[in-house]
Amino acid sequence: MMAGRSPFDIVGMQNNAEENTEDYLFQIILERQIRIPRSLSVRASSVLRGFLNKDPTERLGCKLDIAEGLRDMKEHQFFRGQIDWDALEQKAVAPPYHPAVQSDRDLTHFDHQFTDEPPQLSPDNPAVIARIDQSEFDGFEYVNPLQMSREDSV
């Protein structure tokens, strides 16, 4: 968001079907260095590198002691003196930009490249879903009613 593009851009790969996939993007994220434009400040570059560090033990804000990780993030030079953290926690901070909208369906603040695109559902691949550890979703409130009816009939 700071640079107007992803730090994991796949430059020149948009026309190559094999390299324009989510799996390839994940590979890029894991293997390549992030690209930060020189136009960003030293502090902005530093916070991005901190948040996007590939090593979770070194990542900004990610400590086993949550309070320590939060303190590291709050004290980072990018945020120092810029945010009233107490007010933010109390949800008492006004957003820096509040767009004027005509209705709940007003899309004037979104790029037509995306709003003109027809909606398309991702096809379910049972083989892929079967390999996903479903315990990752424990605690989520929504359960597909179709899934519930299947379980009830077993």
mmCIF file of C-alpha atoms in Angstrom:
data_model
loop_
_atom_site.group_PDB
_atom_site.id
_atom_site.type_symbol
_atom_site.label_atom_id
_atom_site.label_comp_id
_atom_site.label_asym_id
_atom_site.label_seq_id
_atom_site.Cartn_x
_atom_site.Cartn_y
_atom_site.Cartn_z
ATOM 1 C CA MET A 1 0.000 0.000 0.000
ATOM 2 C CA MET A 2 2.899 2.344 0.633
ATOM 3 C CA ALA A 3 4.300 1.837 -2.846
ATOM 4 C CA GLY A 4 1.111 1.217 -4.801
ATOM 5 C CA ARG A 5 2.156 -2.327 -5.674
ATOM 6 C CA SER A 6 3.027 -5.623 -4.056
ATOM 7 C CA PRO A 7 6.602 -6.114 -2.823
ATOM 8 C CA PHE A 8 6.261 -9.592 -4.326
ATOM 9 C CA ASP A 9 5.518 -8.473 -7.887
ATOM 10 C CA ILE A 10 6.176 -11.051 -10.547
ATOM 11 C CA VAL A 11 7.613 -8.625 -13.083
ATOM 12 C CA GLY A 12 7.011 -9.683 -16.677
ATOM 13 C CA MET A 13 5.276 -12.915 -15.720
ATOM 14 C CA GLN A 14 1.668 -11.840 -16.288
ATOM 15 C CA ASN A 15 1.587 -13.373 -19.784
ATOM 16 C CA ASN A 16 3.214 -16.668 -18.786
ATOM 17 C CA ALA A 17 0.412 -18.989 -17.642
ATOM 18 C CA GLU A 18 2.773 -21.264 -15.680
ATOM 19 C CA GLU A 19 4.239 -18.376 -13.714
ATOM 20 C CA ASN A 20 1.019 -16.419 -13.232
ATOM 21 C CA THR A 21 -0.396 -18.690 -10.525
ATOM 22 C CA GLU A 22 -0.942 -18.468 -6.794
ATOM 23 C CA ASP A 23 1.527 -21.332 -6.226
ATOM 24 C CA TYR A 24 4.214 -19.501 -8.181
ATOM 25 C CA LEU A 25 3.531 -16.319 -6.188
ATOM 26 C CA PHE A 26 3.946 -18.290 -2.935
ATOM 27 C CA GLN A 27 7.253 -19.633 -4.270
ATOM 28 C CA ILE A 28 8.387 -16.069 -5.065
ATOM 29 C CA ILE A 29 7.389 -14.903 -1.573
ATOM 30 C CA LEU A 30 9.400 -17.700 0.038
ATOM 31 C CA GLU A 31 12.493 -17.551 -2.173
ATOM 32 C CA ARG A 32 13.052 -14.008 -3.441
ATOM 33 C CA GLN A 33 13.916 -10.786 -1.695
ATOM 34 C CA ILE A 34 11.184 -8.177 -1.462
ATOM 35 C CA ARG A 35 11.422 -5.195 -3.794
ATOM 36 C CA ILE A 36 11.101 -1.861 -2.015
ATOM 37 C CA PRO A 37 11.141 1.276 -4.172
ATOM 38 C CA ARG A 38 13.870 3.817 -3.482
ATOM 39 C CA SER A 39 11.171 6.471 -3.268
ATOM 40 C CA LEU A 40 10.156 5.203 0.193
ATOM 41 C CA SER A 41 11.756 6.718 3.267
ATOM 42 C CA VAL A 42 14.377 4.843 5.262
ATOM 43 C CA ARG A 43 11.851 4.409 8.091
ATOM 44 C CA ALA A 44 9.169 3.066 5.721
ATOM 45 C CA SER A 45 11.660 0.657 4.135
ATOM 46 C CA SER A 46 12.751 -0.500 7.575
ATOM 47 C CA VAL A 47 9.222 -1.226 8.813
ATOM 48 C CA LEU A 48 8.352 -3.071 5.597
ATOM 49 C CA ARG A 49 11.485 -5.203 5.846
ATOM 50 C CA GLY A 50 10.612 -5.869 9.494
ATOM 51 C CA PHE A 51 7.027 -6.951 8.811
ATOM 52 C CA LEU A 52 7.954 -8.982 5.718
ATOM 53 C CA ASN A 53 10.991 -10.740 7.175
ATOM 54 C CA LYS A 54 10.953 -14.361 6.000
ATOM 55 C CA ASP A 55 12.216 -15.577 9.393
ATOM 56 C CA PRO A 56 9.235 -15.457 11.783
ATOM 57 C CA THR A 57 11.551 -15.275 14.801
ATOM 58 C CA GLU A 58 13.047 -12.055 13.414
ATOM 59 C CA ARG A 59 9.795 -10.584 12.029
ATOM 60 C CA LEU A 60 8.694 -7.260 13.515
ATOM 61 C CA GLY A 61 5.980 -7.813 16.116
ATOM 62 C CA CYS A 62 6.390 -11.606 16.176
ATOM 63 C CA LYS A 63 7.780 -12.718 19.494
ATOM 64 C CA LEU A 64 6.762 -15.637 21.671
ATOM 65 C CA ASP A 65 5.941 -13.024 24.297
ATOM 66 C CA ILE A 66 3.112 -11.113 22.610
ATOM 67 C CA ALA A 67 3.657 -8.029 24.785
ATOM 68 C CA GLU A 68 7.323 -7.911 23.727
ATOM 69 C CA GLY A 69 6.398 -8.217 20.043
ATOM 70 C CA LEU A 70 3.802 -5.470 20.363
ATOM 71 C CA ARG A 71 6.285 -3.234 22.190
ATOM 72 C CA ASP A 72 8.884 -3.783 19.422
ATOM 73 C CA MET A 73 6.330 -2.755 16.826
ATOM 74 C CA LYS A 74 5.094 0.303 18.745
ATOM 75 C CA GLU A 75 8.671 1.482 19.346
ATOM 76 C CA HIS A 76 9.792 1.076 15.730
ATOM 77 C CA GLN A 77 11.083 4.366 14.315
ATOM 78 C CA PHE A 78 8.331 4.364 11.649
ATOM 79 C CA PHE A 79 5.577 4.577 14.279
ATOM 80 C CA ARG A 80 7.423 6.555 16.968
ATOM 81 C CA GLY A 81 5.471 9.712 17.781
ATOM 82 C CA GLN A 82 2.975 9.075 14.974
ATOM 83 C CA ILE A 83 0.270 7.007 16.657
ATOM 84 C CA ASP A 84 -1.597 7.367 19.935
ATOM 85 C CA TRP A 85 -1.652 3.640 20.693
ATOM 86 C CA ASP A 86 -3.985 3.987 23.687
ATOM 87 C CA ALA A 87 -6.558 5.891 21.607
ATOM 88 C CA LEU A 88 -6.178 3.336 18.818
ATOM 89 C CA GLU A 89 -6.862 0.464 21.238
ATOM 90 C CA GLN A 90 -9.957 2.326 22.458
ATOM 91 C CA LYS A 91 -11.090 2.762 18.812
ATOM 92 C CA ALA A 92 -11.057 6.515 19.372
ATOM 93 C CA VAL A 93 -8.863 7.385 16.372
ATOM 94 C CA ALA A 94 -10.586 8.900 13.355
ATOM 95 C CA PRO A 95 -9.584 7.358 10.019
ATOM 96 C CA PRO A 96 -7.219 9.573 8.003
ATOM 97 C CA TYR A 97 -9.501 9.356 4.973
ATOM 98 C CA HIS A 98 -13.249 8.912 4.918
ATOM 99 C CA PRO A 99 -14.550 8.685 1.342
ATOM 100 C CA ALA A 100 -17.884 10.213 0.466
ATOM 101 C CA VAL A 101 -20.144 7.410 -0.752
ATOM 102 C CA GLN A 102 -23.606 7.635 -2.254
ATOM 103 C CA SER A 103 -24.798 4.200 -1.089
ATOM 104 C CA ASP A 104 -23.651 0.823 0.217
ATOM 105 C CA ARG A 105 -23.048 -0.212 -3.398
ATOM 106 C CA ASP A 106 -21.112 2.887 -4.481
ATOM 107 C CA LEU A 107 -17.989 1.731 -6.334
ATOM 108 C CA THR A 108 -16.646 5.108 -7.461
ATOM 109 C CA HIS A 109 -13.558 4.746 -5.256
ATOM 110 C CA PHE A 110 -12.553 1.420 -6.821
ATOM 111 C CA ASP A 111 -10.645 0.903 -10.066
ATOM 112 C CA HIS A 112 -12.881 -0.047 -13.007
ATOM 113 C CA GLN A 113 -10.372 -2.756 -13.903
ATOM 114 C CA PHE A 114 -11.762 -4.699 -10.936
ATOM 115 C CA THR A 115 -15.372 -3.517 -10.750
ATOM 116 C CA ASP A 116 -16.019 -4.281 -14.428
ATOM 117 C CA GLU A 117 -14.710 -7.829 -14.043
ATOM 118 C CA PRO A 118 -17.433 -10.489 -13.941
ATOM 119 C CA PRO A 119 -17.646 -12.333 -10.616
ATOM 120 C CA GLN A 120 -16.073 -15.763 -10.763
ATOM 121 C CA LEU A 121 -16.038 -18.360 -8.028
ATOM 122 C CA SER A 122 -12.908 -20.400 -7.507
ATOM 123 C CA PRO A 123 -13.673 -24.035 -8.253
ATOM 124 C CA ASP A 124 -13.409 -26.366 -5.280
ATOM 125 C CA ASN A 125 -10.815 -29.067 -5.659
ATOM 126 C CA PRO A 126 -11.638 -31.846 -3.171
ATOM 127 C CA ALA A 127 -8.073 -33.199 -3.356
ATOM 128 C CA VAL A 128 -6.628 -29.833 -2.309
ATOM 129 C CA ILE A 129 -9.210 -29.319 0.429
ATOM 130 C CA ALA A 130 -8.541 -32.828 1.803
ATOM 131 C CA ARG A 131 -4.859 -31.909 2.305
ATOM 132 C CA ILE A 132 -5.672 -28.791 4.350
ATOM 133 C CA ASP A 133 -5.435 -29.194 8.111
ATOM 134 C CA GLN A 134 -8.997 -28.308 9.086
ATOM 135 C CA SER A 135 -7.962 -27.639 12.701
ATOM 136 C CA GLU A 136 -6.616 -24.316 11.384
ATOM 137 C CA PHE A 137 -10.260 -23.218 11.205
ATOM 138 C CA ASP A 138 -11.221 -24.188 14.762
ATOM 139 C CA GLY A 139 -13.039 -21.321 16.418
ATOM 140 C CA PHE A 140 -14.470 -19.920 13.201
ATOM 141 C CA GLU A 141 -18.191 -19.343 13.592
ATOM 142 C CA TYR A 142 -19.377 -20.022 10.049
ATOM 143 C CA VAL A 143 -19.997 -23.612 9.038
ATOM 144 C CA ASN A 144 -21.295 -24.436 5.576
ATOM 145 C CA PRO A 145 -24.905 -25.624 6.076
ATOM 146 C CA LEU A 146 -24.391 -28.221 3.348
ATOM 147 C CA GLN A 147 -21.452 -29.651 5.283
ATOM 148 C CA MET A 148 -23.570 -29.808 8.443
ATOM 149 C CA SER A 149 -26.403 -31.641 6.667
ATOM 150 C CA ARG A 150 -23.906 -34.176 5.266
ATOM 151 C CA GLU A 151 -22.509 -34.820 8.747
ATOM 152 C CA ASP A 152 -26.018 -35.194 10.208
ATOM 153 C CA SER A 153 -26.881 -37.866 7.661
ATOM 154 C CA VAL A 154 -23.820 -39.993 8.464
#
